[in-house]
Short mmCIF file of C-alpha atoms and ligand atoms in Angstrom, two decimals:
data_model
loop_
_atom_site.label_atom_id
_atom_site.label_comp_id
_atom_site.label_asym_id
_atom_site.label_seq_id
_atom_site.Cartn_x
_atom_site.Cartn_y
_atom_site.Cartn_z
CA MET A 119 0.00 0.00 0.00
CA ARG A 120 1.24 3.48 -0.81
CA ALA A 121 1.85 5.93 2.03
CA ARG A 122 -0.75 8.70 2.11
CA ILE A 123 0.74 12.19 2.06
CA ALA A 124 -0.92 15.56 2.70
CA VAL A 125 0.56 18.90 1.66
CA ASN A 126 -0.48 21.90 3.76
CA GLY A 127 0.18 25.16 1.87
CA TYR A 128 0.21 25.22 -1.90
CA GLY A 129 2.55 28.04 -2.97
CA THR A 130 6.01 27.94 -4.56
CA ILE A 131 7.24 24.95 -2.58
CA GLY A 132 3.92 23.24 -1.80
CA LYS A 133 2.79 22.84 -5.40
CA ARG A 134 6.15 21.37 -6.38
CA VAL A 135 6.21 18.98 -3.43
CA ALA A 136 2.62 17.91 -4.20
CA ASP A 137 3.50 17.20 -7.84
CA ALA A 138 6.62 15.32 -6.75
CA VAL A 139 4.66 13.18 -4.26
CA ALA A 140 2.13 12.32 -6.96
CA ARG A 141 4.95 11.03 -9.17
CA GLN A 142 6.40 8.58 -6.62
CA PRO A 143 5.39 4.93 -7.01
CA ASP A 144 5.26 4.37 -3.23
CA LEU A 145 3.40 7.57 -2.26
CA GLU A 146 -0.14 8.81 -2.72
CA LEU A 147 -1.10 12.49 -2.60
CA VAL A 148 -4.32 12.60 -0.57
CA GLY A 149 -4.81 16.33 -1.03
CA VAL A 150 -3.54 19.83 -0.52
CA ALA A 151 -4.76 22.58 1.80
CA LYS A 152 -5.17 26.18 0.70
CA THR A 153 -6.30 29.35 2.43
CA ARG A 154 -7.98 30.98 -0.59
CA PRO A 155 -8.81 30.22 -4.23
CA SER A 156 -6.24 31.20 -6.86
CA PHE A 157 -5.05 30.15 -10.30
CA GLU A 158 -2.99 27.54 -8.48
CA ALA A 159 -6.12 26.06 -6.89
CA GLN A 160 -7.60 25.88 -10.37
CA THR A 161 -4.53 24.02 -11.65
CA ALA A 162 -4.72 21.61 -8.72
CA GLN A 163 -8.40 21.02 -9.49
CA ALA A 164 -7.60 20.39 -13.17
CA ARG A 165 -5.01 17.81 -12.07
CA GLY A 166 -7.59 16.04 -9.95
CA ILE A 167 -5.92 16.93 -6.64
CA PRO A 168 -8.45 17.13 -3.77
CA ILE A 169 -8.41 20.64 -2.27
CA PHE A 170 -9.02 21.18 1.43
CA VAL A 171 -9.54 24.57 3.04
CA ALA A 172 -7.26 25.64 5.87
CA ASP A 173 -8.95 25.54 9.28
CA GLY A 174 -10.23 29.03 10.04
CA ALA A 175 -10.23 30.17 6.38
CA ASN A 176 -13.50 31.00 4.62
CA VAL A 177 -14.92 28.30 2.33
CA ASP A 178 -17.30 30.68 0.48
CA PRO A 179 -14.68 32.20 -1.89
CA PHE A 180 -13.86 28.64 -3.07
CA ARG A 181 -17.55 27.92 -3.69
CA SER A 182 -18.02 31.24 -5.57
CA ALA A 183 -14.97 30.42 -7.69
CA GLY A 184 -16.45 27.02 -8.53
CA ILE A 185 -13.59 25.12 -6.88
CA PRO A 186 -14.85 21.97 -5.13
CA VAL A 187 -13.79 21.67 -1.49
CA ALA A 188 -13.00 18.21 -0.13
CA GLY A 189 -13.03 19.31 3.51
CA ARG A 190 -10.93 21.15 6.09
CA THR A 191 -7.26 20.74 6.96
CA SER A 192 -8.30 18.60 9.93
CA ASP A 193 -10.04 16.19 7.49
CA LEU A 194 -6.94 16.14 5.32
CA LEU A 195 -4.76 15.29 8.32
CA ASN A 196 -7.12 12.46 9.31
CA ALA A 197 -6.79 10.95 5.83
CA ALA A 198 -2.97 11.13 5.77
CA ASP A 199 -0.05 9.12 7.19
CA LEU A 200 2.21 12.19 7.10
CA VAL A 201 1.86 15.90 6.35
CA VAL A 202 4.35 18.12 4.56
CA ASP A 203 3.95 21.67 5.81
CA CYS A 204 4.61 24.21 3.05
CA ALA A 205 2.98 27.23 4.66
CA PRO A 206 4.82 30.58 4.72
CA GLU A 207 7.70 30.86 7.17
CA LYS A 208 6.75 31.01 10.88
CA ILE A 209 3.25 29.62 10.10
CA GLY A 210 4.65 26.10 10.13
CA LYS A 211 5.42 26.49 13.82
CA GLU A 212 1.74 27.34 14.46
CA ASN A 213 0.61 24.42 12.31
CA ALA A 214 2.90 22.08 14.28
CA VAL A 215 0.43 22.18 17.18
CA LYS A 216 -2.35 20.82 14.91
CA TYR A 217 -0.15 18.06 13.56
CA LYS A 218 0.73 17.00 17.07
CA GLU A 219 -2.93 17.00 18.13
CA ALA A 220 -3.78 14.88 15.08
CA GLY A 221 -0.90 12.53 15.94
CA LYS A 222 0.62 12.86 12.45
CA PRO A 223 4.31 13.01 11.61
CA ALA A 224 5.20 16.27 9.88
CA ILE A 225 7.88 17.75 7.67
CA PHE A 226 8.61 21.48 7.91
CA GLN A 227 10.49 23.79 5.54
CA GLY A 228 13.58 25.93 5.98
CA GLY A 229 11.65 29.09 6.84
CA GLU A 230 11.02 27.58 10.27
CA LYS A 231 13.60 27.64 13.04
CA ALA A 232 15.49 24.39 13.60
CA GLU A 233 13.69 23.95 16.96
CA VAL A 234 10.40 23.22 15.18
CA ALA A 235 11.69 19.70 14.49
CA GLU A 236 13.75 16.95 16.05
CA VAL A 237 16.14 16.92 13.08
CA SER A 238 17.24 19.25 10.28
CA PHE A 239 17.52 17.17 7.13
CA ASN A 240 19.44 16.75 3.92
CA ALA A 241 19.27 13.45 2.06
CA LEU A 242 22.96 13.14 1.19
CA ALA A 243 24.10 14.38 4.58
CA ASN A 244 21.94 12.69 7.23
CA PHE A 245 19.14 10.53 5.82
CA ASP A 246 19.34 8.07 8.72
CA ALA A 247 18.90 10.81 11.34
CA ALA A 248 15.29 11.24 10.15
CA ARG A 249 14.37 7.56 10.50
CA GLY A 250 11.20 7.10 12.52
CA ARG A 251 11.09 10.78 13.58
CA GLN A 252 7.83 12.64 14.11
CA ARG A 253 9.06 16.12 13.12
CA VAL A 254 11.75 16.79 10.51
CA ARG A 255 12.79 20.11 8.93
CA VAL A 256 14.09 20.16 5.36
CA VAL A 257 16.61 23.01 5.42
CA SER A 258 16.31 26.05 3.14
CA CYS A 259 17.39 26.25 -0.49
CA ASN A 260 20.78 27.83 0.26
CA THR A 261 21.47 25.48 3.14
CA THR A 262 20.48 22.46 1.03
CA GLY A 263 22.98 23.51 -1.65
CA LEU A 264 25.75 23.98 0.89
CA ALA A 265 24.92 20.74 2.73
CA ARG A 266 25.01 18.68 -0.46
CA ALA A 267 28.40 20.08 -1.45
CA ALA A 268 29.67 19.66 2.12
CA SER A 269 28.60 15.99 2.11
CA VAL A 270 30.76 15.35 -0.93
CA LEU A 271 33.82 17.34 0.14
CA ARG A 272 33.83 16.29 3.79
CA SER A 273 33.73 12.58 3.10
CA ALA A 274 36.26 12.70 0.26
CA TYR A 275 38.81 15.24 1.43
CA GLY A 276 37.90 16.50 4.90
CA VAL A 277 36.96 20.16 5.34
CA GLU A 278 38.93 22.41 7.69
CA GLU A 279 36.99 25.59 6.99
CA TRP A 280 34.47 26.96 4.52
CA GLU A 281 33.72 30.51 3.46
CA ALA A 282 30.73 31.17 1.22
CA THR A 283 29.26 34.35 -0.19
CA MET A 284 25.71 33.97 -1.39
CA VAL A 285 24.41 36.12 -4.21
CA ARG A 286 20.70 35.75 -3.60
CA ARG A 287 17.66 36.26 -5.79
CA ALA A 288 15.47 39.10 -4.53
CA GLY A 289 12.18 37.21 -4.65
CA ASP A 290 10.49 34.33 -6.46
CA PRO A 291 9.03 35.22 -9.89
CA ALA A 292 5.49 35.54 -8.52
CA GLU A 293 6.53 37.64 -5.51
CA THR A 294 5.76 41.02 -7.07
CA ASP A 295 6.10 42.81 -3.74
CA ARG A 296 9.78 41.89 -3.25
CA GLY A 297 12.83 43.87 -4.31
CA PRO A 298 15.16 45.50 -5.02
CA ILE A 299 14.39 46.16 -8.69
CA ASP A 300 17.67 48.04 -8.86
CA GLY A 301 20.65 47.87 -6.52
CA ILE A 302 22.64 45.32 -4.54
CA LEU A 303 21.69 44.87 -0.89
CA PRO A 304 24.20 43.51 1.61
CA THR A 305 22.46 41.29 4.18
CA PHE A 306 23.25 42.35 7.73
CA PRO A 307 24.78 41.17 9.96
CA ILE A 308 27.93 39.38 8.81
CA PRO A 309 28.08 36.42 9.07
CA SER A 310 24.66 35.62 7.61
CA HIS A 311 22.47 32.99 9.27
CA HIS A 312 23.20 30.38 6.58
CA GLY A 313 26.41 29.09 8.16
CA ALA A 314 24.64 28.43 11.46
CA ASP A 315 21.88 26.66 9.52
CA VAL A 316 24.41 24.37 7.81
CA ARG A 317 25.68 23.51 11.31
CA SER A 318 22.17 22.28 12.17
CA ILE A 319 23.22 19.37 9.92
CA PHE A 320 27.01 19.34 10.42
CA PRO A 321 27.52 20.69 13.97
CA ASP A 322 31.31 20.46 13.74
CA LEU A 323 31.74 22.29 10.40
CA THR A 324 33.66 25.57 10.51
CA ILE A 325 31.73 27.71 8.05
CA ALA A 326 31.19 31.46 7.68
CA THR A 327 28.70 32.89 5.21
CA ALA A 328 27.76 36.33 3.92
CA ALA A 329 24.96 37.28 1.55
CA VAL A 330 23.98 40.02 -0.88
CA VAL A 331 20.58 40.33 -2.57
CA VAL A 332 20.44 41.21 -6.27
CA PRO A 333 17.56 42.07 -8.63
CA THR A 334 16.87 38.67 -10.11
CA THR A 335 14.08 36.15 -9.49
CA LEU A 336 15.63 32.83 -10.45
CA MET A 337 18.56 31.18 -8.69
CA HIS A 338 21.15 32.00 -6.09
CA VAL A 339 24.88 31.76 -6.83
CA HIS A 340 27.33 30.73 -4.10
CA VAL A 341 30.98 31.74 -4.23
CA ASN A 342 32.85 29.17 -2.14
CA ARG A 343 36.34 28.79 -0.73
CA VAL A 344 36.85 25.51 1.06
CA ARG A 345 40.09 24.58 2.83
CA LEU A 346 40.51 20.82 2.42
CA ALA A 347 42.35 18.63 4.91
CA ARG A 348 43.50 16.08 2.30
CA PRO A 349 43.32 17.86 -1.08
CA PRO A 350 43.22 15.78 -4.28
CA ALA A 351 45.98 16.01 -6.87
CA THR A 352 43.82 17.68 -9.49
CA VAL A 353 40.63 19.65 -9.80
CA ALA A 354 39.42 17.09 -12.37
CA GLU A 355 39.21 14.59 -9.52
CA VAL A 356 36.86 16.89 -7.61
CA LEU A 357 34.70 17.39 -10.67
CA ASP A 358 34.48 13.64 -11.20
CA ARG A 359 33.41 13.22 -7.59
CA PHE A 360 30.64 15.81 -7.97
CA ARG A 361 29.58 14.18 -11.26
CA ALA A 362 29.38 10.78 -9.57
CA THR A 363 27.09 12.16 -6.85
CA PRO A 364 23.31 12.43 -7.31
CA ARG A 365 21.86 15.93 -7.65
CA PHE A 366 24.91 17.66 -9.11
CA HIS A 367 25.05 19.00 -12.66
CA ILE A 368 28.32 20.27 -14.10
CA PHE A 369 28.28 22.37 -17.24
CA ARG A 370 31.23 22.15 -19.61
CA ALA A 371 32.79 25.24 -21.18
CA TRP A 372 31.55 24.30 -24.69
CA GLU A 373 27.97 24.36 -23.46
CA HIS A 374 28.20 28.16 -23.26
CA VAL A 375 26.31 28.60 -20.02
CA ASP A 376 27.29 32.16 -19.06
CA GLY A 377 25.09 32.28 -15.97
CA THR A 378 21.71 31.61 -14.40
CA PRO A 379 19.60 32.61 -17.46
CA GLN A 380 21.09 29.74 -19.48
CA VAL A 381 20.79 27.36 -16.53
CA MET A 382 17.06 28.05 -16.34
CA GLU A 383 16.75 27.88 -20.13
CA TYR A 384 18.38 24.43 -19.93
CA GLY A 385 15.74 23.53 -17.32
CA ARG A 386 12.94 24.76 -19.58
CA ASP A 387 14.30 22.72 -22.49
CA ARG A 388 14.74 19.57 -20.44
CA SER A 389 11.71 20.03 -18.15
CA PRO A 390 12.40 17.03 -15.87
CA SER A 391 9.34 17.10 -13.61
CA GLY A 392 6.86 18.65 -15.98
CA ARG A 393 8.12 21.97 -14.59
CA PRO A 394 11.18 23.84 -15.87
CA ASP A 395 13.01 23.16 -12.62
CA VAL A 396 16.68 22.47 -12.00
CA MET A 397 16.80 20.52 -8.73
CA GLU A 398 20.53 19.82 -8.81
CA ASN A 399 23.44 21.90 -7.49
CA VAL A 400 24.78 23.48 -10.67
CA LEU A 401 28.54 23.87 -11.10
CA TRP A 402 30.71 25.01 -13.97
CA GLU A 403 33.80 23.13 -15.14
CA GLN A 404 35.54 26.45 -15.69
CA GLY A 405 34.22 27.76 -12.35
CA ILE A 406 36.28 25.55 -10.05
CA ARG A 407 39.94 25.91 -9.06
CA LEU A 408 42.30 24.22 -6.65
CA GLU A 409 45.03 26.37 -5.13
CA GLY A 410 47.08 24.46 -2.60
CA ARG A 411 44.54 23.15 -0.12
CA ASP A 412 41.90 25.71 -1.08
CA LEU A 413 39.09 24.70 -3.40
CA HIS A 414 37.29 27.63 -5.01
CA PHE A 415 34.03 27.04 -6.85
CA PHE A 416 30.77 28.63 -7.90
CA GLN A 417 27.47 26.81 -7.58
CA ALA A 418 24.01 27.93 -8.63
CA ILE A 419 20.85 26.94 -6.76
CA HIS A 420 17.32 27.02 -8.17
CA GLN A 421 15.60 28.23 -5.03
CA GLU A 422 12.08 27.13 -6.02
CA SER A 423 12.92 23.47 -6.55
CA ILE A 424 16.16 22.30 -4.87
CA VAL A 425 14.36 21.24 -1.69
CA VAL A 426 11.69 19.23 -3.51
CA PRO A 427 13.56 15.89 -3.82
CA GLU A 428 14.78 16.33 -0.22
CA ASN A 429 11.16 16.47 0.99
CA ILE A 430 10.44 13.17 -0.75
CA ASP A 431 13.49 11.51 0.81
CA ALA A 432 12.53 12.89 4.22
CA ILE A 433 9.11 11.21 3.85
CA ARG A 434 10.78 7.87 3.07
CA ALA A 435 13.21 8.17 5.96
CA MET A 436 10.47 9.04 8.47
CA LEU A 437 8.09 6.30 7.32
CA GLY A 438 10.79 3.67 6.79
CA LEU A 439 10.01 3.30 3.08
CA ALA A 440 13.60 2.85 1.90
CA PRO A 441 16.50 0.82 3.32
CA ASP A 442 19.03 3.61 2.85
CA ALA A 443 19.67 7.07 1.43
CA ALA A 444 21.01 5.85 -1.90
CA THR A 445 17.89 3.77 -2.60
CA SER A 446 15.55 6.61 -1.72
CA ILE A 447 17.52 9.22 -3.69
CA ALA A 448 17.63 6.98 -6.78
CA ARG A 449 13.88 6.29 -6.56
CA THR A 450 13.04 9.97 -6.07
CA ASP A 451 15.29 11.16 -8.86
CA GLU A 452 14.05 8.60 -11.34
CA ALA A 453 10.43 9.60 -10.68
CA LEU A 454 11.30 13.29 -11.02
CA GLY A 455 13.43 12.86 -14.14
CA ILE A 456 16.63 14.09 -12.47
CA PRO A 457 19.48 12.57 -14.52
CA ARG A 458 21.46 9.77 -12.88
CA PRO A 459 25.01 10.53 -11.71
CA ALA A 460 27.94 9.37 -13.86
CA LYS A 461 29.27 5.90 -12.96
P1 NAD B 20 4.49 30.75 -0.56
O1 NAD B 20 4.04 32.02 0.05
O2 NAD B 20 4.80 30.70 -2.03
O3 NAD B 20 3.39 29.62 -0.28
C1 NAD B 20 2.81 29.42 0.97
C2 NAD B 20 1.38 28.96 0.77
O4 NAD B 20 0.79 28.64 2.03
C3 NAD B 20 0.50 30.02 0.14
O5 NAD B 20 -0.28 29.42 -0.88
C4 NAD B 20 -0.36 30.50 1.31
O6 NAD B 20 -1.64 30.96 0.88
C5 NAD B 20 -0.51 29.24 2.13
N1 NAD B 20 -0.83 29.47 3.55
C6 NAD B 20 -0.87 30.64 4.22
N2 NAD B 20 -1.23 30.41 5.51
C7 NAD B 20 -1.41 29.08 5.64
C8 NAD B 20 -1.81 28.25 6.73
N3 NAD B 20 -2.08 28.74 7.93
N4 NAD B 20 -1.87 26.91 6.53
C9 NAD B 20 -1.61 26.40 5.33
N5 NAD B 20 -1.24 27.15 4.25
C10 NAD B 20 -1.15 28.48 4.42
O7 NAD B 20 5.74 30.27 0.29
P2 NAD B 20 6.92 29.31 -0.19
O8 NAD B 20 7.94 30.13 -0.90
O9 NAD B 20 6.36 28.13 -0.85
O10 NAD B 20 7.59 28.93 1.20
C11 NAD B 20 7.09 27.87 2.02
C12 NAD B 20 8.20 27.44 2.97
O11 NAD B 20 9.28 26.94 2.19
C13 NAD B 20 8.78 28.54 3.85
O12 NAD B 20 9.21 27.98 5.06
C14 NAD B 20 9.99 28.99 3.05
O13 NAD B 20 10.97 29.62 3.84
C15 NAD B 20 10.48 27.66 2.50
N6 NAD B 20 11.32 27.74 1.30
C16 NAD B 20 11.02 28.62 0.31
C17 NAD B 20 11.85 28.67 -0.80
C18 NAD B 20 11.59 29.64 -1.91
O14 NAD B 20 12.54 30.04 -2.58
N7 NAD B 20 10.36 30.05 -2.16
C19 NAD B 20 12.93 27.82 -0.91
C20 NAD B 20 13.17 26.88 0.10
C21 NAD B 20 12.35 26.86 1.22
#
């Protein structure tokens, strides 16, 4: 029998997680909860996804819009084995009370503080830590990107210290109230909170991060300097290691990917999940350099989608649906159309 999954909150992350759940052979999407009707509710309806109305929200606007309502969030929770909370940041903490009352395991997103859950999660880094847990937090987009890269570099070469500067998108494409539309905004204070968030997964990692916000809506770019304990002989070795790891994509120079616009265009062309998403960490062959023990590299992160496969793996870890991380990751990625790593 497939595990029954509810998604509470159907915005940027929620709609992607819901679609991803629906594509997994061992999971069933029992429905999504929304606070108000929108074009997204209409799309969900067209896809045959049952729509529940958040407890406390008004059902009438759904009825007027002609969108059938399957019940309230409490009904959705009753019908599910696990709920993935995709409500706006800080709301997940409020929702946690309802999940506990309903006795349902829950996954939270990176907009919540680490304390909302027993474990902060990344599939490559700590899949087993989420086994059998009741409350797990999938870390934010930037933290997921850093944690994936840290998983690779720590196990292969050891990491003595990490410095990362994050060039962050100003808002998601639909967030018309976010800015700046001109200018570069340093994020205060230094260091930014991202380093501490990475330590919610790797408590012993020495990492300092800083961030600036720029007027773009798709992707963050990280500028990394990582001091390795046991550096490899060549940078080609590092690239091969990233290539052999799930959820990394390395562009070659001849592919002429100048920056994030081409990365997203590649995503639109390839369209792995039915959405033009790029769920991998994206690196450039010409954007990585080894200088003594210091590895310098850029990586780009599609903020809307990188956490989606991690949510699926978190479900499997919590419900015991896969024997290990590698099995779950392979199953998730195949269902989502994420290319397999090189052998
Ligand atoms: P969003 O605003 O796009 O979507 C949130 C949805 O939840 C909206 O549809 C909203 O109407 C609905 N909602 C509001 N109150 C609710 C309630 N009480 N119960 C249920 N649903 C409610 O937000 P998002 O960008 O999808 O972010 C969701 C979470 O994912 C946040 O924790 C965020 O920090 C995290 N996250 C976001 C991104 C990103 O780039 N957007 C990346 C990684 C993680």
